[in-house]
């Protein structure tokens, strides 16, 4: 490391994520790159929904919503809970909810012209 790097406020090299971590993140981003799945995840980040409610909320056919949910569940982004005969879906945890929220807040800055901030 050069002395001038320290003077300029350069940060020490951050520990790199493992190959498995990078692969899991890439898989999650790949799944979320679909507009229907991202809309589903936005809803599921705020509560539990059954397939019919989700289909109505995003105006997509029920079979299509079911297929998207199966992919999200397989990837570990969504979890389910039985309520009688219904299956309720929700975002798996706070990490997933935060990821969705931040991605869409970032997009809001991009399309609305809201100034960027740290």
Backbone as ProteinMPNN parsed JSONL, in Angstrom:
{"seq_chain_A": "XXXXXXXXXXXXXXXXXXXXXXXXXXXXXXXXXXXXXXXXXXXXXXXXXXXXXXXXXXXXXXXXXXXXXXXXXXXXXXXXXXXXXXXXXXXXXXXXXXXXXXXXXXXXXXXXXXXXXX", "coords_chain_A": {"N_chain_A": [[0.847, -1.162, 0.0], [0.556, 2.225, -0.753], [1.869, 5.245, 0.653], [0.573, 7.579, -0.084], [-1.971, 6.641, -0.667], [-3.078, 6.162, 1.843], [-3.148, 8.739, 2.849], [-4.997, 9.902, 1.173], [-7.346, 8.964, 2.046], [-8.042, 6.435, 1.336], [-9.627, 3.264, 1.569], [-8.878, 0.213, 3.336], [-8.49, -2.927, 1.639], [-11.498, -4.617, 1.237], [-12.825, -7.631, 2.635], [-13.401, -10.278, 0.424], [-16.443, -11.696, -0.937], [-17.416, -15.185, -0.733], [-17.241, -17.729, -3.332], [-19.594, -19.215, -3.304], [-21.363, -17.469, -2.019], [-21.456, -15.347, -3.86], [-22.531, -16.689, -6.064], [-25.078, -17.408, -5.058], [-26.186, -14.864, -4.688], [-26.181, -13.89, -7.324], [-27.975, -15.695, -8.479], [-30.328, -14.972, -7.097], [-30.648, -12.291, -7.94], [-30.995, -12.761, -10.651], [-33.471, -14.093, -10.71], [-35.066, -12.024, -9.729], [-34.993, -10.25, -11.779], [-37.119, -10.37, -13.424], [-40.092, -8.709, -14.205], [-42.701, -9.427, -13.283], [-42.139, -11.17, -11.144], [-40.723, -9.414, -9.491], [-42.717, -7.55, -8.858], [-44.442, -9.258, -7.46], [-42.778, -9.894, -5.28], [-42.571, -7.381, -4.105], [-45.142, -7.004, -3.077], [-45.239, -9.25, -1.363], [-43.357, -8.551, 0.447], [-44.581, -6.942, 2.208], [-46.537, -8.343, 3.495], [-48.673, -11.284, 3.939], [-50.005, -13.284, 1.323], [-52.4, -15.071, -0.665], [-52.423, -17.1, -3.656], [-54.524, -16.339, -5.403], [-55.198, -13.735, -4.53], [-52.791, -12.407, -5.041], [-52.628, -12.702, -7.834], [-54.83, -11.176, -8.65], [-54.062, -8.652, -7.66], [-51.813, -7.928, -9.199], [-52.716, -8.241, -11.707], [-52.317, -10.6, -13.305], [-52.485, -13.829, -14.754], [-53.632, -16.539, -12.751], [-52.354, -19.187, -12.936], [-49.854, -18.437, -13.97], [-48.86, -16.784, -11.938], [-48.621, -18.707, -9.931], [-46.565, -20.31, -10.994], [-44.417, -18.49, -10.996], [-44.208, -18.007, -8.244], [-43.442, -20.539, -7.366], [-40.841, -20.705, -8.38], [-39.62, -18.603, -6.969], [-39.913, -19.547, -4.387], [-38.415, -21.926, -4.471], [-35.915, -20.805, -4.779], [-35.525, -19.777, -2.306], [-36.426, -17.271, -1.61], [-38.992, -16.817, -0.902], [-41.409, -17.869, 1.493], [-43.83, -20.227, 2.771], [-47.073, -20.688, 4.334], [-49.571, -22.68, 5.707], [-53.047, -22.092, 5.795], [-55.717, -23.359, 6.702], [-57.261, -24.502, 3.869], [-55.927, -22.876, 2.201], [-52.809, -21.62, 0.881], [-50.476, -19.467, 2.093], [-48.261, -16.934, 1.085], [-45.133, -15.272, 1.655], [-42.45, -12.861, 1.843], [-39.271, -14.167, 2.574], [-37.492, -13.271, 4.706], [-36.079, -10.517, 6.682], [-33.828, -9.673, 5.265], [-34.404, -10.241, 2.579], [-36.718, -8.677, 2.247], [-35.614, -6.135, 2.638], [-33.805, -6.019, 0.488], [-35.574, -5.959, -1.734], [-37.016, -3.609, -1.206], [-34.947, -1.651, -1.242], [-33.998, -1.951, -3.88], [-36.207, -1.061, -5.368], [-36.51, 1.528, -4.362], [-34.138, 2.616, -5.261], [-34.656, 2.461, -8.014], [-36.755, 4.291, -8.123], [-35.411, 6.705, -7.644], [-33.941, 6.765, -9.996], [-35.896, 7.065, -12.031], [-37.49, 9.237, -11.278], [-35.964, 11.437, -10.811], [-35.211, 12.201, -8.291], [-32.823, 13.487, -6.065], [-29.68, 11.822, -5.554], [-28.38, 10.138, -2.64], [-26.381, 9.379, 0.278]], "CA_chain_A": [[0.0, 0.0, 0.0], [1.35, 3.436, -0.855], [1.576, 6.244, 1.678], [-0.395, 8.555, -0.59], [-3.294, 6.046, -0.577], [-3.577, 6.391, 3.194], [-3.414, 10.167, 2.991], [-6.166, 10.276, 0.38], [-8.545, 8.392, 2.653], [-8.371, 5.142, 0.733], [-9.995, 2.221, 2.524], [-8.187, -1.057, 3.131], [-9.255, -3.86, 0.803], [-12.557, -5.319, 1.968], [-12.831, -9.068, 2.428], [-14.226, -10.667, -0.715], [-17.408, -12.765, -0.669], [-17.031, -16.489, -1.261], [-17.869, -18.089, -4.599], [-20.969, -19.641, -3.021], [-22.149, -16.265, -1.734], [-21.655, -14.636, -5.128], [-23.443, -17.496, -6.872], [-26.43, -17.271, -4.499], [-26.649, -13.505, -4.971], [-26.455, -13.825, -8.766], [-29.226, -16.434, -8.701], [-31.432, -14.154, -6.585], [-30.834, -11.156, -8.854], [-31.517, -13.293, -11.906], [-34.908, -14.307, -10.502], [-35.734, -10.74, -9.519], [-34.92, -9.427, -12.986], [-38.416, -10.49, -14.096], [-41.018, -7.721, -13.667], [-43.789, -10.055, -12.532], [-41.608, -11.655, -9.875], [-40.394, -8.26, -8.656], [-44.002, -7.039, -8.344], [-44.877, -10.207, -6.429], [-41.932, -9.737, -4.109], [-42.926, -6.107, -3.468], [-46.33, -7.288, -2.273], [-44.922, -10.228, -0.324], [-42.494, -7.906, 1.434], [-45.404, -6.197, 3.159], [-47.514, -9.19, 4.155], [-48.969, -12.604, 3.388], [-51.033, -13.322, 0.292], [-52.591, -16.327, -1.374], [-52.183, -16.969, -5.095], [-55.61, -15.602, -6.028], [-55.046, -12.318, -4.183], [-51.632, -11.898, -5.777], [-52.991, -12.629, -9.259], [-55.705, -10.017, -8.816], [-53.331, -7.425, -7.353], [-50.886, -7.547, -10.275], [-53.423, -8.477, -12.974], [-51.643, -11.674, -14.034], [-53.23, -15.081, -14.613], [-53.314, -17.338, -11.569], [-51.313, -20.202, -13.197], [-48.57, -17.77, -14.147], [-48.425, -16.382, -10.593], [-48.197, -19.936, -9.239], [-45.246, -20.714, -11.513], [-43.421, -17.536, -10.486], [-44.041, -18.256, -6.809], [-42.676, -21.781, -7.202], [-39.428, -20.378, -8.614], [-39.164, -17.784, -5.842], [-39.838, -20.417, -3.213], [-37.277, -22.826, -4.688], [-34.696, -20.015, -4.594], [-35.423, -19.374, -0.92], [-36.817, -15.874, -1.418], [-40.378, -16.82, -0.423], [-41.801, -19.007, 2.314], [-45.275, -20.442, 2.777], [-47.738, -21.108, 5.562], [-50.931, -23.167, 5.446], [-54.159, -21.528, 6.555], [-56.825, -24.19, 6.215], [-56.984, -25.017, 2.52], [-55.117, -21.897, 1.461], [-51.38, -21.482, 1.133], [-50.108, -18.055, 2.12], [-46.87, -16.671, 0.726], [-44.546, -14.021, 2.136], [-41.004, -12.765, 1.674], [-38.682, -15.077, 3.568], [-36.924, -12.645, 5.901], [-35.792, -9.087, 6.608], [-32.831, -9.432, 4.217], [-35.107, -10.244, 1.292], [-37.575, -7.489, 2.232], [-34.74, -4.975, 2.475], [-33.299, -6.057, -0.886], [-36.644, -5.522, -2.625], [-37.291, -2.199, -0.919], [-33.833, -0.828, -1.72], [-33.963, -1.996, -5.345], [-37.265, -0.21, -5.91], [-36.195, 2.916, -4.015], [-33.103, 3.009, -6.228], [-35.344, 2.689, -9.29], [-37.515, 5.535, -7.988], [-34.448, 7.783, -7.861], [-33.563, 6.763, -11.413], [-36.973, 7.507, -12.941], [-38.172, 10.451, -10.83], [-35.043, 12.554, -10.708], [-34.913, 12.505, -6.89], [-31.361, 13.508, -5.899], [-29.038, 10.679, -4.899], [-27.885, 10.413, -1.302], [-25.685, 8.268, 0.941]], "C_chain_A": [[0.898, 1.231, 0.0], [0.912, 4.447, 0.193], [0.514, 7.218, 1.178], [-1.816, 7.994, -0.565], [-3.903, 6.3, 0.793], [-3.935, 7.849, 3.403], [-4.683, 10.562, 2.258], [-7.455, 9.708, 0.95], [-8.951, 7.067, 2.053], [-8.66, 4.125, 1.825], [-9.167, 0.973, 2.282], [-9.091, -1.987, 2.31], [-10.245, -4.626, 1.672], [-12.484, -6.806, 1.653], [-13.83, -9.426, 1.329], [-15.244, -11.737, -0.325], [-16.916, -14.081, -1.276], [-17.724, -16.734, -2.595], [-19.323, -18.503, -4.393], [-21.871, -18.448, -2.747], [-22.457, -15.503, -3.023], [-22.658, -15.383, -6.0], [-24.882, -17.366, -6.376], [-27.008, -15.891, -4.782], [-27.011, -13.345, -6.449], [-27.762, -14.543, -9.085], [-30.432, -15.614, -8.249], [-31.706, -12.982, -7.517], [-31.409, -11.611, -10.192], [-33.031, -13.508, -11.8], [-35.656, -12.989, -10.389], [-35.689, -9.832, -10.734], [-36.194, -9.517, -13.824], [-39.408, -9.535, -13.425], [-42.145, -8.313, -12.842], [-43.291, -10.532, -11.174], [-41.252, -10.502, -8.94], [-41.661, -7.64, -8.075], [-44.541, -7.957, -7.244], [-44.076, -10.02, -5.141], [-42.22, -8.434, -3.378], [-44.138, -6.32, -2.556], [-46.004, -8.201, -1.095], [-43.997, -9.666, 0.75], [-43.309, -7.171, 2.493], [-46.451, -7.062, 3.854], [-47.681, -10.529, 3.464], [-50.121, -12.513, 2.391], [-51.195, -14.742, -0.211], [-52.455, -16.052, -2.872], [-53.258, -16.114, -5.761], [-55.495, -14.103, -5.756], [-53.882, -11.679, -4.937], [-51.962, -11.713, -7.255], [-53.87, -11.415, -9.529], [-54.94, -8.71, -8.635], [-52.42, -6.975, -8.489], [-51.461, -7.815, -11.662], [-52.676, -9.457, -13.879], [-52.417, -12.955, -13.769], [-52.709, -15.907, -13.439], [-52.254, -18.422, -11.837], [-49.918, -19.595, -13.36], [-48.002, -17.341, -12.794], [-47.916, -17.6, -9.829], [-46.817, -20.381, -9.691], [-44.148, -19.786, -11.002], [-43.155, -17.777, -9.009], [-43.234, -19.523, -6.551], [-41.183, -21.517, -7.39], [-38.856, -19.579, -7.449], [-39.007, -18.618, -4.573], [-38.631, -21.349, -3.311], [-35.954, -22.095, -4.43], [-34.526, -19.534, -3.154], [-35.787, -17.928, -0.653], [-38.203, -15.744, -0.794], [-40.584, -18.04, 0.465], [-43.321, -19.08, 2.356], [-45.76, -20.855, 4.164], [-49.143, -21.541, 5.181], [-51.911, -22.484, 6.375], [-55.417, -22.238, 6.071], [-56.452, -24.783, 4.87], [-56.116, -24.073, 1.694], [-53.643, -21.994, 1.834], [-51.069, -19.998, 1.039], [-48.608, -17.916, 1.873], [-46.436, -15.358, 1.344], [-43.05, -14.038, 1.846], [-40.341, -13.479, 2.846], [-38.2, -14.4, 4.836], [-36.629, -11.179, 5.661], [-34.759, -8.767, 5.521], [-33.505, -9.326, 2.852], [-35.987, -8.999, 1.186], [-36.746, -6.232, 1.988], [-34.193, -4.887, 1.047], [-34.334, -5.516, -1.869], [-36.899, -4.035, -2.452], [-36.194, -1.308, -1.493], [-33.754, -0.809, -3.248], [-35.009, -1.063, -5.941], [-37.089, 1.247, -5.517], [-35.108, 3.45, -4.946], [-33.752, 3.326, -7.578], [-36.143, 3.982, -9.25], [-36.608, 6.738, -8.201], [-34.091, 7.901, -9.344], [-34.645, 7.376, -12.294], [-37.615, 8.837, -12.539], [-37.265, 11.67, -10.742], [-34.766, 12.988, -9.27], [-33.396, 12.472, -6.721], [-30.859, 12.263, -5.164], [-28.524, 11.114, -3.532], [-27.169, 9.185, -0.758], [-26.343, 7.96, 2.25]], "O_chain_A": [[1.91, 1.254, 0.701], [-0.257, 4.501, 0.574], [-0.353, 7.634, 1.946], [-2.774, 8.758, -0.457], [-5.088, 6.614, 0.907], [-4.924, 8.158, 4.067], [-5.38, 11.479, 2.692], [-8.534, 9.939, 0.405], [-10.083, 6.62, 2.239], [-8.018, 4.125, 2.875], [-8.788, 0.696, 1.144], [-10.312, -1.832, 2.303], [-9.884, -5.203, 2.698], [-12.125, -7.196, 0.542], [-14.959, -8.936, 1.315], [-14.957, -12.589, 0.516], [-16.11, -14.089, -2.206], [-18.676, -16.037, -2.947], [-20.185, -18.181, -5.211], [-23.017, -18.419, -3.196], [-23.589, -15.069, -3.242], [-23.536, -14.768, -6.606], [-25.804, -17.228, -7.18], [-28.195, -15.766, -5.083], [-28.027, -12.735, -6.782], [-28.566, -14.049, -9.875], [-31.446, -15.568, -8.945], [-32.858, -12.706, -7.848], [-32.224, -10.909, -10.791], [-33.778, -13.142, -12.707], [-36.766, -12.86, -10.904], [-36.283, -8.754, -10.722], [-36.329, -8.813, -14.825], [-39.548, -9.554, -12.202], [-42.51, -7.757, -11.805], [-43.956, -10.317, -10.16], [-41.456, -10.6, -7.73], [-41.671, -7.244, -6.909], [-45.035, -7.485, -6.22], [-44.64, -9.993, -4.047], [-42.125, -8.385, -2.152], [-44.151, -5.871, -1.41], [-46.438, -7.956, 0.03], [-43.871, -10.238, 1.833], [-42.788, -6.818, 3.551], [-47.181, -6.57, 4.715], [-46.945, -10.87, 2.538], [-51.08, -11.767, 2.589], [-50.248, -15.528, -0.19], [-52.382, -14.897, -3.293], [-52.945, -15.26, -6.591], [-55.677, -13.294, -6.665], [-53.983, -10.547, -5.411], [-51.618, -10.694, -7.854], [-53.677, -10.71, -10.519], [-55.155, -7.76, -9.387], [-52.266, -5.776, -8.721], [-50.777, -7.637, -12.67], [-52.435, -9.182, -15.055], [-52.948, -13.144, -12.675], [-51.508, -15.96, -13.176], [-51.332, -18.567, -11.035], [-48.924, -20.182, -12.932], [-46.811, -17.511, -12.533], [-46.889, -17.526, -9.154], [-45.991, -20.784, -8.872], [-43.072, -20.245, -10.619], [-42.005, -17.754, -8.57], [-42.432, -19.57, -5.619], [-40.358, -22.045, -6.646], [-37.743, -19.844, -6.994], [-38.08, -18.412, -3.79], [-37.908, -21.533, -2.333], [-34.997, -22.684, -3.929], [-33.498, -18.948, -2.815], [-35.49, -17.405, 0.421], [-38.548, -14.705, -0.232], [-40.013, -19.104, 0.225], [-44.01, -18.117, 2.02], [-44.997, -21.295, 5.023], [-49.827, -20.855, 4.422], [-51.657, -22.316, 7.567], [-56.093, -21.776, 5.152], [-55.447, -25.483, 4.746], [-55.633, -24.434, 0.621], [-53.284, -22.391, 2.943], [-51.362, -19.352, 0.033], [-47.802, -18.688, 2.391], [-47.241, -14.448, 1.539], [-42.459, -15.096, 1.631], [-40.812, -13.394, 3.981], [-38.463, -14.89, 5.934], [-36.891, -10.652, 4.58], [-34.814, -7.694, 4.92], [-33.206, -8.424, 2.069], [-36.001, -8.339, 0.147], [-37.145, -5.365, 1.211], [-34.129, -3.801, 0.47], [-34.007, -4.705, -2.736], [-36.986, -3.292, -3.43], [-36.487, -0.316, -2.159], [-33.474, 0.232, -3.842], [-34.733, -0.354, -6.909], [-37.487, 2.13, -6.276], [-35.157, 4.606, -5.366], [-33.434, 4.336, -8.206], [-36.203, 4.698, -10.249], [-36.998, 7.694, -8.871], [-33.956, 9.004, -9.875], [-34.334, 8.134, -13.213], [-38.225, 9.499, -13.379], [-37.739, 12.799, -10.614], [-34.152, 14.032, -9.05], [-32.746, 11.533, -7.181], [-31.527, 11.732, -4.277], [-28.266, 12.294, -3.295], [-27.334, 8.081, -1.277], [-25.906, 7.055, 2.962]]}, "name": "protein", "num_of_chains": 1, "seq": "XXXXXXXXXXXXXXXXXXXXXXXXXXXXXXXXXXXXXXXXXXXXXXXXXXXXXXXXXXXXXXXXXXXXXXXXXXXXXXXXXXXXXXXXXXXXXXXXXXXXXXXXXXXXXXXXXXXXXX"}
